[in-house]
Amino acid sequence: MASNVQELRPKVADTEKITINLGFVDLGHVDLMVQEGFYSNRTDFIRTAIRNQLERHIDVVKQSTARKSLDLGLRNYGREDLEAALRAGEMLHVNVLGLATIAQDVPPELARATIASVSVLGALHASPAAATTASGGEAQIGLVARAGSRLAEENAS
């Protein structure tokens, strides 16, 4: 019975995996804090440290978000959205701080015809063809993703 069940909408992960390099002494301090019961594990410590740094700089984050006209959080661009923009003769500028998704059913031609620019600080989920087409090239998306990761690393240190 369970073999004929189809998922109508794929579940989007609510987190993104990142990798950091940490010196041995700093890592030892983290492990000590975990061992002493202040945190449940290394991930808990790192998430808490990041949240504390973001809270510490909240005014700068708010000002930058407003100045750059960034959509904050989750922003989904579905086929219907892009087709509506095409009919209206509009070009979209994808500016997101968080997670931007371009639906899997968006053909590259539609993305090319309706998305003028892509700037994502966080993560972009899209089919490789749509993502590459929308951004004007795979290298540009890579730079956007790396820039977002570098910004997060710099603010955490």
mmCIF file of C-alpha atoms in Angstrom:
data_model
loop_
_atom_site.group_PDB
_atom_site.id
_atom_site.type_symbol
_atom_site.label_atom_id
_atom_site.label_comp_id
_atom_site.label_asym_id
_atom_site.label_seq_id
_atom_site.Cartn_x
_atom_site.Cartn_y
_atom_site.Cartn_z
ATOM 1 C CA MET A 1 0.000 0.000 0.000
ATOM 2 C CA ALA A 2 2.749 2.492 0.905
ATOM 3 C CA SER A 3 4.573 1.851 -2.389
ATOM 4 C CA ASN A 4 1.943 3.726 -4.409
ATOM 5 C CA VAL A 5 2.066 6.900 -2.281
ATOM 6 C CA GLN A 6 3.539 9.882 -4.093
ATOM 7 C CA GLU A 7 4.804 13.031 -2.469
ATOM 8 C CA LEU A 8 2.961 15.959 -4.067
ATOM 9 C CA ARG A 9 5.418 18.624 -3.001
ATOM 10 C CA PRO A 10 9.000 17.754 -2.076
ATOM 11 C CA LYS A 11 9.925 18.825 1.450
ATOM 12 C CA VAL A 12 12.457 21.642 1.546
ATOM 13 C CA ALA A 13 15.120 21.289 4.197
ATOM 14 C CA ASP A 14 14.912 23.999 6.841
ATOM 15 C CA THR A 15 18.674 24.094 7.363
ATOM 16 C CA GLU A 16 21.776 24.195 5.180
ATOM 17 C CA LYS A 17 24.945 22.314 6.035
ATOM 18 C CA ILE A 18 28.117 24.390 6.282
ATOM 19 C CA THR A 19 31.688 23.445 7.063
ATOM 20 C CA ILE A 20 34.057 25.464 9.239
ATOM 21 C CA ASN A 21 37.707 25.073 10.134
ATOM 22 C CA LEU A 22 38.457 25.539 13.817
ATOM 23 C CA GLY A 23 41.757 25.493 15.651
ATOM 24 C CA PHE A 24 42.429 22.612 18.033
ATOM 25 C CA VAL A 25 42.362 24.771 21.158
ATOM 26 C CA ASP A 26 39.062 26.429 20.166
ATOM 27 C CA LEU A 27 37.600 23.007 19.368
ATOM 28 C CA GLY A 28 38.784 21.784 22.746
ATOM 29 C CA HIS A 29 37.017 24.683 24.434
ATOM 30 C CA VAL A 30 33.813 23.821 22.572
ATOM 31 C CA ASP A 31 34.100 20.174 23.610
ATOM 32 C CA LEU A 32 34.709 21.217 27.207
ATOM 33 C CA MET A 33 31.545 23.353 27.196
ATOM 34 C CA VAL A 34 29.609 20.379 25.801
ATOM 35 C CA GLN A 35 31.144 18.012 28.358
ATOM 36 C CA GLU A 36 30.243 20.393 31.185
ATOM 37 C CA GLY A 37 26.618 20.388 30.026
ATOM 38 C CA PHE A 38 26.336 23.979 28.790
ATOM 39 C CA TYR A 39 25.456 22.715 25.280
ATOM 40 C CA SER A 40 24.054 19.414 24.044
ATOM 41 C CA ASN A 41 26.636 19.048 21.253
ATOM 42 C CA ARG A 42 29.042 21.008 19.032
ATOM 43 C CA THR A 43 26.258 22.029 16.657
ATOM 44 C CA ASP A 44 24.220 23.472 19.529
ATOM 45 C CA PHE A 45 27.245 25.538 20.607
ATOM 46 C CA ILE A 46 27.924 26.822 17.076
ATOM 47 C CA ARG A 47 24.276 27.707 16.397
ATOM 48 C CA THR A 48 24.081 29.573 19.704
ATOM 49 C CA ALA A 49 27.291 31.468 18.962
ATOM 50 C CA ILE A 50 26.022 32.462 15.514
ATOM 51 C CA ARG A 51 22.661 33.600 16.879
ATOM 52 C CA ASN A 52 24.421 35.649 19.565
ATOM 53 C CA GLN A 53 26.599 37.371 16.943
ATOM 54 C CA LEU A 54 23.599 38.074 14.701
ATOM 55 C CA GLU A 55 21.693 39.537 17.650
ATOM 56 C CA ARG A 56 24.724 41.637 18.574
ATOM 57 C CA HIS A 57 24.765 43.162 15.069
ATOM 58 C CA ILE A 58 20.978 43.266 14.505
ATOM 59 C CA ASP A 59 20.890 47.007 13.729
ATOM 60 C CA VAL A 60 23.476 46.659 10.954
ATOM 61 C CA VAL A 61 21.650 43.629 9.545
ATOM 62 C CA LYS A 62 18.312 45.500 9.506
ATOM 63 C CA GLN A 63 19.847 48.567 7.849
ATOM 64 C CA SER A 64 21.637 46.506 5.200
ATOM 65 C CA THR A 65 18.526 44.431 4.487
ATOM 66 C CA ALA A 66 16.458 47.587 3.934
ATOM 67 C CA ARG A 67 19.166 49.355 1.913
ATOM 68 C CA LYS A 68 19.659 46.393 -0.421
ATOM 69 C CA SER A 69 15.896 45.730 -0.731
ATOM 70 C CA LEU A 70 16.324 42.105 0.311
ATOM 71 C CA ASP A 71 13.404 39.745 0.842
ATOM 72 C CA LEU A 72 13.995 38.196 4.251
ATOM 73 C CA GLY A 73 13.324 34.512 4.877
ATOM 74 C CA LEU A 74 11.854 32.156 2.290
ATOM 75 C CA ARG A 75 10.979 33.325 -1.220
ATOM 76 C CA ASN A 76 9.590 30.887 -3.774
ATOM 77 C CA TYR A 77 9.373 31.662 -7.484
ATOM 78 C CA GLY A 78 6.909 29.262 -9.085
ATOM 79 C CA ARG A 79 6.172 28.709 -12.733
ATOM 80 C CA GLU A 80 2.920 30.680 -12.349
ATOM 81 C CA ASP A 81 4.819 33.684 -10.914
ATOM 82 C CA LEU A 82 7.261 33.711 -13.809
ATOM 83 C CA GLU A 83 4.538 33.231 -16.416
ATOM 84 C CA ALA A 84 2.629 36.185 -14.894
ATOM 85 C CA ALA A 85 5.788 38.326 -15.077
ATOM 86 C CA LEU A 86 6.280 37.289 -18.700
ATOM 87 C CA ARG A 87 2.680 38.242 -19.585
ATOM 88 C CA ALA A 88 3.146 41.607 -17.850
ATOM 89 C CA GLY A 89 6.455 42.203 -19.617
ATOM 90 C CA GLU A 90 8.273 42.480 -16.290
ATOM 91 C CA MET A 91 11.740 41.294 -15.356
ATOM 92 C CA LEU A 92 12.275 39.981 -11.821
ATOM 93 C CA HIS A 93 15.240 40.794 -9.599
ATOM 94 C CA VAL A 94 15.720 37.987 -7.078
ATOM 95 C CA ASN A 95 17.223 39.595 -3.940
ATOM 96 C CA VAL A 96 16.906 37.262 -0.962
ATOM 97 C CA LEU A 97 18.500 36.934 2.451
ATOM 98 C CA GLY A 98 17.559 33.400 3.471
ATOM 99 C CA LEU A 99 16.296 30.759 1.049
ATOM 100 C CA ALA A 100 15.236 31.435 -2.533
ATOM 101 C CA THR A 101 13.675 28.628 -4.546
ATOM 102 C CA ILE A 102 12.895 28.431 -8.223
ATOM 103 C CA ALA A 103 10.309 25.693 -8.738
ATOM 104 C CA GLN A 104 11.515 22.493 -10.390
ATOM 105 C CA ASP A 105 8.963 22.828 -13.199
ATOM 106 C CA VAL A 106 10.395 26.170 -14.389
ATOM 107 C CA PRO A 107 11.999 25.633 -17.807
ATOM 108 C CA PRO A 108 15.324 27.407 -18.483
ATOM 109 C CA GLU A 109 13.734 29.484 -21.262
ATOM 110 C CA LEU A 110 11.132 30.914 -18.853
ATOM 111 C CA ALA A 111 13.809 31.705 -16.254
ATOM 112 C CA ARG A 112 15.936 33.429 -18.919
ATOM 113 C CA ALA A 113 12.954 35.479 -20.130
ATOM 114 C CA THR A 114 11.798 36.675 -16.695
ATOM 115 C CA ILE A 115 14.696 36.780 -14.207
ATOM 116 C CA ALA A 116 17.027 39.740 -14.724
ATOM 117 C CA SER A 117 19.318 39.131 -11.748
ATOM 118 C CA VAL A 118 19.878 36.781 -8.820
ATOM 119 C CA SER A 119 21.484 37.801 -5.539
ATOM 120 C CA VAL A 120 21.027 35.338 -2.677
ATOM 121 C CA LEU A 121 22.703 35.545 0.715
ATOM 122 C CA GLY A 122 21.955 32.135 2.147
ATOM 123 C CA ALA A 123 20.855 29.367 -0.203
ATOM 124 C CA LEU A 124 19.333 29.029 -3.658
ATOM 125 C CA HIS A 125 17.400 25.862 -4.485
ATOM 126 C CA ALA A 126 16.582 25.364 -8.149
ATOM 127 C CA SER A 127 17.113 22.885 -10.925
ATOM 128 C CA PRO A 128 20.654 23.289 -12.278
ATOM 129 C CA ALA A 129 19.348 24.453 -15.677
ATOM 130 C CA ALA A 130 16.989 27.083 -14.215
ATOM 131 C CA ALA A 131 19.540 28.316 -11.684
ATOM 132 C CA THR A 132 22.304 28.652 -14.255
ATOM 133 C CA THR A 133 20.017 30.354 -16.756
ATOM 134 C CA ALA A 134 18.453 32.706 -14.214
ATOM 135 C CA SER A 135 21.790 33.930 -12.929
ATOM 136 C CA GLY A 136 23.436 34.286 -16.307
ATOM 137 C CA GLY A 137 25.926 31.536 -15.564
ATOM 138 C CA GLU A 138 26.903 28.872 -13.082
ATOM 139 C CA ALA A 139 29.973 30.823 -11.944
ATOM 140 C CA GLN A 140 27.810 33.774 -10.871
ATOM 141 C CA ILE A 141 25.652 31.559 -8.655
ATOM 142 C CA GLY A 142 28.783 30.027 -7.153
ATOM 143 C CA LEU A 143 30.112 33.492 -6.356
ATOM 144 C CA VAL A 144 26.820 34.520 -4.765
ATOM 145 C CA ALA A 145 26.768 31.388 -2.602
ATOM 146 C CA ARG A 146 30.422 31.778 -1.624
ATOM 147 C CA ALA A 147 29.947 35.466 -0.838
ATOM 148 C CA GLY A 148 27.048 34.609 1.471
ATOM 149 C CA SER A 149 29.097 31.922 3.190
ATOM 150 C CA ARG A 150 32.108 34.243 3.575
ATOM 151 C CA LEU A 151 29.898 36.962 5.072
ATOM 152 C CA ALA A 152 28.506 34.509 7.634
ATOM 153 C CA GLU A 153 32.012 33.283 8.531
ATOM 154 C CA GLU A 154 33.401 36.829 8.904
ATOM 155 C CA ASN A 155 30.529 37.968 11.135
ATOM 156 C CA ALA A 156 30.853 34.881 13.353
ATOM 157 C CA SER A 157 34.537 35.500 14.076
#
